[in-house]
């Protein structure tokens, strides 16, 4: 897997407890310019731009992991939820977004502690707004783990210009993005009586202040988080119930039907229809000739006359033979002439047709 350098603000959801007191940090993309930030490399930006809408929709689900110690004792719970949401900006304009909500809570020295994260992302995985919250409840009279921890709630807002968001990856971005990363290796994870292969992704966050922090994520094929280990921590987060692994729907291409030549002789149904229609016509013709015997006599005379004369132009001979039977044919000349009129009817209307005759 290539090295992808993303700009990641120092906000995280971890299994380790926060310091005493309550701290709230708000991360918002404002219009003002902030301090110089490390730049993301081109390979990381191209990777973010290559993610399509169909791929991102496969990441919309929730999961819950149990936080356990190195001895297997339960310490708390980690919940991560990625879903569709609506974001309202400072101008009151609503837009579709990806809503990321993660929270963890557990006990440390019998004290309840935890942290939560709420982030709004665009469908290009650009962070729009992020809020983080850490808390620890100290019983009255009990010594705090950190005497210098603040006892009151603190708020902090950090702004980054809209034009400088290329490659910016807040922790709200890294949670759904981790569901789509490539595998670095495989290991079989057993959940109850079921086993499934999981690929391992290691994520390291480098900070200008302090030492780097690394996590190992064990993920199933559909992106469900099976196990998370923070390097250097005694505990880990592990799934307790095998989820229903989702598979990407493969859209099959529509079937292509080749056009086959129609051979009706080989088709039993068409051949049967042909024979049936042929018999119908033969019966109809025979019945007509029985009802009109003059038609049979007329055809017999024509054939006999044709065989006796044996003309070269059969069509003209037939026109001359059947011409006298046409009631609309004008009468022929009373005297013979070398200029014989055509036996065929003229398509042009005759002059004076339909008018008064000549005096």
C-alpha atoms as one frame of an Amber mdcrd trajectory, in Angstrom:
protein
   0.000   0.000   0.000   1.525   3.381  -0.931   2.281   5.940   1.730  -0.498
   8.505   1.955   0.326  11.698   3.799  -2.824  13.384   5.103  -3.159  16.371
   7.396  -4.718  15.059  10.584  -5.601  17.376  13.508  -4.815  15.971  16.927
  -8.266  14.657  17.867  -8.810  10.950  18.448 -11.130   8.387  19.956  -9.051
   5.966  21.973  -9.477   3.265  24.545  -7.261   5.094  26.997  -9.034   7.374
  29.480  -8.827  11.148  29.240  -7.461  13.386  31.942  -9.652  14.434  34.839
 -12.337  17.050  34.376 -14.320  17.834  31.253 -12.784  19.159  28.078 -14.592
  20.036  24.900 -12.885  20.886  21.652 -14.685  22.115  18.568 -13.111  21.878
  15.127 -14.807  23.988  12.445 -13.815  24.939   8.932 -14.166  28.702   9.023
 -13.423  31.342   6.435 -10.389  32.764   8.237  -6.867  31.571   7.552  -5.238
  29.460  10.255  -1.630  28.682  11.093   0.518  26.880   8.518  -0.373  23.196
   8.238   1.603  20.319   6.734   0.692  19.657   3.140  -0.747  16.389   1.843
   1.066  14.679  -0.988  -0.494  14.374  -4.434  -0.934  10.614  -4.106  -3.132
  11.020  -1.035  -5.280  13.683  -2.702  -5.702  11.507  -5.804  -6.759   8.608
  -3.580  -9.475  10.701  -1.931 -10.689  11.977  -5.303 -10.878   8.427  -6.669
 -13.533   7.370  -4.140 -16.916   7.279  -5.844 -20.392   7.705  -4.409 -21.164
   3.982  -4.731 -18.061   3.089  -2.704 -18.882   5.601   0.028 -22.444   4.313
   0.367 -21.054   0.902   1.348 -19.477   2.509   4.436 -22.762   3.660   5.966
 -23.340   1.357   8.937 -22.766   1.235  12.690 -20.731  -1.145  14.844 -19.987
  -1.705  18.511 -16.782  -3.125  20.014 -15.956  -4.129  23.559 -12.903  -2.607
  25.249 -10.948  -5.297  27.092  -7.703  -5.325  29.025  -4.688  -7.491  28.260
  -6.106 -10.098  30.646  -9.471 -10.170  28.838 -11.450  -8.236  31.450 -14.119
  -5.876  30.038 -13.219  -2.211  30.405 -15.886  -0.403  28.382 -17.439  -0.047
  24.956 -16.608   1.669  21.671 -19.348   2.637  19.203 -18.811   3.970  15.682
 -21.682   5.055  13.438 -21.505   6.459   9.912 -24.761   7.514   8.262 -26.368
  10.060   5.978 -26.960  13.465   7.509 -27.794  17.100   6.899 -25.457  19.967
   7.709 -26.569  23.542   8.345 -23.872  26.134   7.770 -23.559  29.595   9.296
 -25.803  31.062   6.576 -28.542  28.539   7.419 -28.133  26.567   4.177 -28.778
  22.828   4.470 -26.705  20.341   2.491 -26.335  16.574   2.375 -23.359  15.180
   4.228 -21.880  12.128   5.926 -22.479  12.135   9.677 -19.833  10.390  11.784
 -20.492   9.730  15.459 -18.086   7.784  17.649 -18.023   7.391  21.401 -16.240
   5.301  24.000 -16.758   4.915  27.719 -15.205   2.740  30.380 -13.869   2.616
  33.907 -10.420   3.470  35.175  -9.757   2.889  38.873 -13.533   2.626  39.349
 -14.034   6.053  37.750 -16.257   6.466  34.682 -14.498   8.144  31.773 -14.975
   8.436  28.062 -14.855  10.596  24.981 -17.037  11.258  21.959 -16.631  12.598
  18.455 -19.179  14.174  16.111 -18.123  15.072  12.587 -19.777  16.331   9.410
 -18.119  15.330   6.124 -18.872  16.146   2.522 -19.360  13.322   0.014 -15.788
  13.986  -1.088 -14.628  13.155   2.477 -13.830  16.792   3.178 -14.240  17.706
   6.877 -16.850  20.415   7.353 -17.204  20.504  11.125 -15.995  18.363  14.008
 -16.668  18.340  17.754 -14.866  16.239  20.341 -15.670  15.815  24.003 -13.771
  14.094  26.820 -14.947  13.496  30.359 -14.051  11.713  33.558 -16.280  11.503
  36.614 -14.308  11.674  39.838 -16.159  10.542  42.982 -16.318  13.140  45.749
 -13.207  13.021  47.904 -11.284  10.780  45.503  -7.866  11.981  44.273  -7.789
  12.924  40.610  -5.346  11.135  38.301  -3.924  14.486  37.226  -3.839  17.182
  39.930  -3.330  19.888  37.306  -6.353  18.889  35.239  -8.962  21.615  34.741
 -12.167  21.333  36.754 -14.270  23.395  34.388 -15.404  22.972  30.840 -13.180
  24.487  28.160 -14.034  25.185  24.560 -11.649  25.789  21.702 -12.328  26.557
  18.059  -9.848  26.070  15.261 -10.449  27.383  11.755  -9.078  26.320   8.398
  -9.793  28.185   5.172 -12.013  26.532   2.575  -9.295  26.850  -0.029  -6.815
  24.854   2.085  -8.858  21.705   2.633  -7.099  19.560   0.050  -5.942  16.410
   1.831  -7.144  17.598   5.245  -8.112  14.469   7.188  -9.682  14.957  10.580
 -10.400  11.989  12.804 -13.998  12.063  11.595 -12.607  11.431   8.104 -10.256
   8.651   9.192 -13.064   6.570  10.739 -15.053   5.940   7.525 -11.906   6.140
   5.402 -10.416   3.241   7.330 -13.320   1.079   6.176 -12.143   1.404   2.606
  -8.356   1.123   2.954  -6.388  -1.649   1.333  -5.087  -4.636   3.247  -1.526
  -4.858   4.553  -1.938  -8.462   5.671  -4.529 -11.020   6.676  -5.321 -12.780
   9.921  -8.191 -15.030  10.964 -10.411 -13.491  13.638 -12.621 -15.728  15.780
 -15.846 -14.265  17.151 -17.667 -16.792  19.271 -17.823 -19.975  17.220 -17.378
 -18.224  13.892 -14.177 -17.370  12.081 -13.558 -14.907   9.285 -10.436 -13.498
   7.618  -9.599  -9.888   8.437  -7.056  -7.588   6.838  -4.812  -5.399   8.945
  -4.250  -1.692   8.463  -1.784   0.237  10.559  -2.320   3.957  10.940   0.251
   6.326  12.376  -0.411   9.946  13.256   2.660  12.154  13.431   2.451  15.332
  15.460   4.787  18.270  15.746   4.195  18.132  19.485   4.795  14.784  21.168
   5.518  11.303  19.876   3.682   9.579  16.994   0.618   7.480  17.791  -0.117
   4.237  15.953  -3.178   2.000  15.721  -3.740  -1.370  14.118  -7.179  -2.013
  12.629  -8.419  -5.526  11.866 -11.250  -5.282   9.340 -13.542  -7.748   7.651
 -14.003  -7.767   3.887 -16.941  -5.318   3.962 -15.181  -2.781   6.221 -16.576
  -3.852   9.613 -14.028  -3.240  12.347 -13.234  -6.520  14.116 -10.388  -5.387
  16.360  -8.454  -2.232  17.134  -5.165  -2.118  18.968  -3.381   1.048  20.014
   0.360   0.502  19.961   1.715   0.843  23.489  -1.665   0.372  25.174  -2.384
  -2.624  27.381  -5.984  -2.978  26.184  -7.732  -3.269  22.866 -11.186  -3.073
  21.305 -12.677  -6.253  19.886 -16.009  -7.180  18.367 -18.214  -9.502  20.422
 -20.845 -10.504  17.820 -20.184 -11.512  14.252 -21.913  -9.022  11.926 -23.688
  -9.956   8.740 -20.986  -9.335   6.162 -22.252  -7.293   3.262 -21.220  -7.846
  -0.306 -21.275  -5.325  -3.087 -24.117  -6.007  -5.480 -22.845  -7.074  -8.857
 -25.048  -5.723 -11.603 -25.260  -8.333 -14.314 -25.340  -7.028 -17.873 -28.670
  -7.452 -19.648 -28.885 -10.604 -21.749 -28.222 -10.235 -25.440 -30.527 -12.252
 -27.655 -29.157 -12.907 -31.116 -31.555 -12.526 -33.999 -32.060 -15.925 -35.576
 -33.421 -16.416 -39.108 -37.019 -17.586 -39.154 -37.323 -20.979 -40.849 -41.034
 -21.636 -40.672 -40.712 -25.080 -42.212 -38.765 -26.212 -39.135 -41.217 -24.647
 -36.699 -44.030 -27.078 -35.946 -46.492 -24.366 -34.930 -45.869 -22.134 -37.958
 -45.917 -25.109 -40.334 -49.235 -26.259 -38.878 -50.714 -22.762 -39.333 -49.492
 -22.691 -42.937 -51.155 -26.007 -43.801 -54.366 -24.977 -42.061 -54.527 -21.654
 -43.954 -53.727 -23.385 -47.247 -56.623 -25.779 -46.777 -58.950 -22.868 -45.906
 -58.093 -21.055 -49.155 -58.490 -24.202 -51.248 -61.933 -24.853 -49.780 -62.951
 -21.210 -50.315 -61.837 -21.235 -53.965 -63.666 -24.465 -54.694 -66.853 -23.143
 -53.134 -66.660 -19.929 -55.199 -66.247 -21.790 -58.491 -69.193 -24.032 -57.647
 -71.344 -20.967 -56.986 -70.163 -19.208 -60.212 -69.918 -21.756 -63.051 -69.623
 -18.948 -65.632 -66.222 -18.047 -64.166 -64.949 -21.557 -64.834 -66.344 -21.447
 -68.403 -64.791 -18.015 -69.042 -61.368 -19.161 -67.886 -61.650 -22.327 -69.968
 -62.466 -20.310 -73.114 -59.532 -17.963 -72.493 -57.071 -20.807 -72.042 -58.362
 -22.594 -75.146 -58.169 -19.408 -77.237 -54.677 -18.675 -75.842 -53.384 -22.110
 -76.792 -54.836 -21.827 -80.276 -53.326 -18.415 -81.010 -50.146 -18.801 -78.957
 -49.339 -15.050 -78.988 -45.932 -13.655 -78.051 -47.433 -10.971 -75.795 -49.695
 -12.856 -73.432 -50.616  -9.757 -71.401 -51.815  -7.775 -74.415 -53.697 -10.814
 -75.681 -55.443 -11.169 -72.312 -56.353  -7.454 -72.338 -57.886  -7.765 -75.809
 -59.764 -10.916 -74.807 -61.250  -9.544 -71.588 -61.645  -5.956 -72.862 -65.217
  -6.367 -74.190 -66.344  -7.443 -70.737 -65.414  -3.987 -69.315 -68.599  -1.856
 -69.057 -66.568   1.368 -68.899 -64.642   0.681 -72.079 -65.568   3.062 -74.943
 -66.963   1.415 -78.069 -64.501   0.586 -80.824 -64.503   2.133 -84.325 -67.062
   0.846 -86.817 -64.449   0.470 -89.572 -61.171  -1.311 -89.494 -58.070   0.849
 -89.320 -54.334   0.309 -89.527 -54.050   2.218 -86.254 -55.399  -0.174 -83.712
 -56.355   1.356 -80.338 -54.666   0.092 -77.201 -56.644  -2.567 -75.362 -55.559
  -1.089 -72.018 -57.618   1.541 -70.260 -56.124   5.045 -70.307 -55.274   6.591
 -66.936 -56.017  10.136 -68.207 -59.677  11.253 -68.138 -61.255  11.471 -71.563
 -62.139  14.986 -72.800 -65.765  15.847 -72.328 -66.358  12.942 -69.981 -69.394
  13.583 -67.830 -70.513  16.584 -69.987 -73.076  17.023 -72.763 -72.496  15.204
 -76.029 -71.678  16.999 -79.317 -74.517  18.159 -81.499
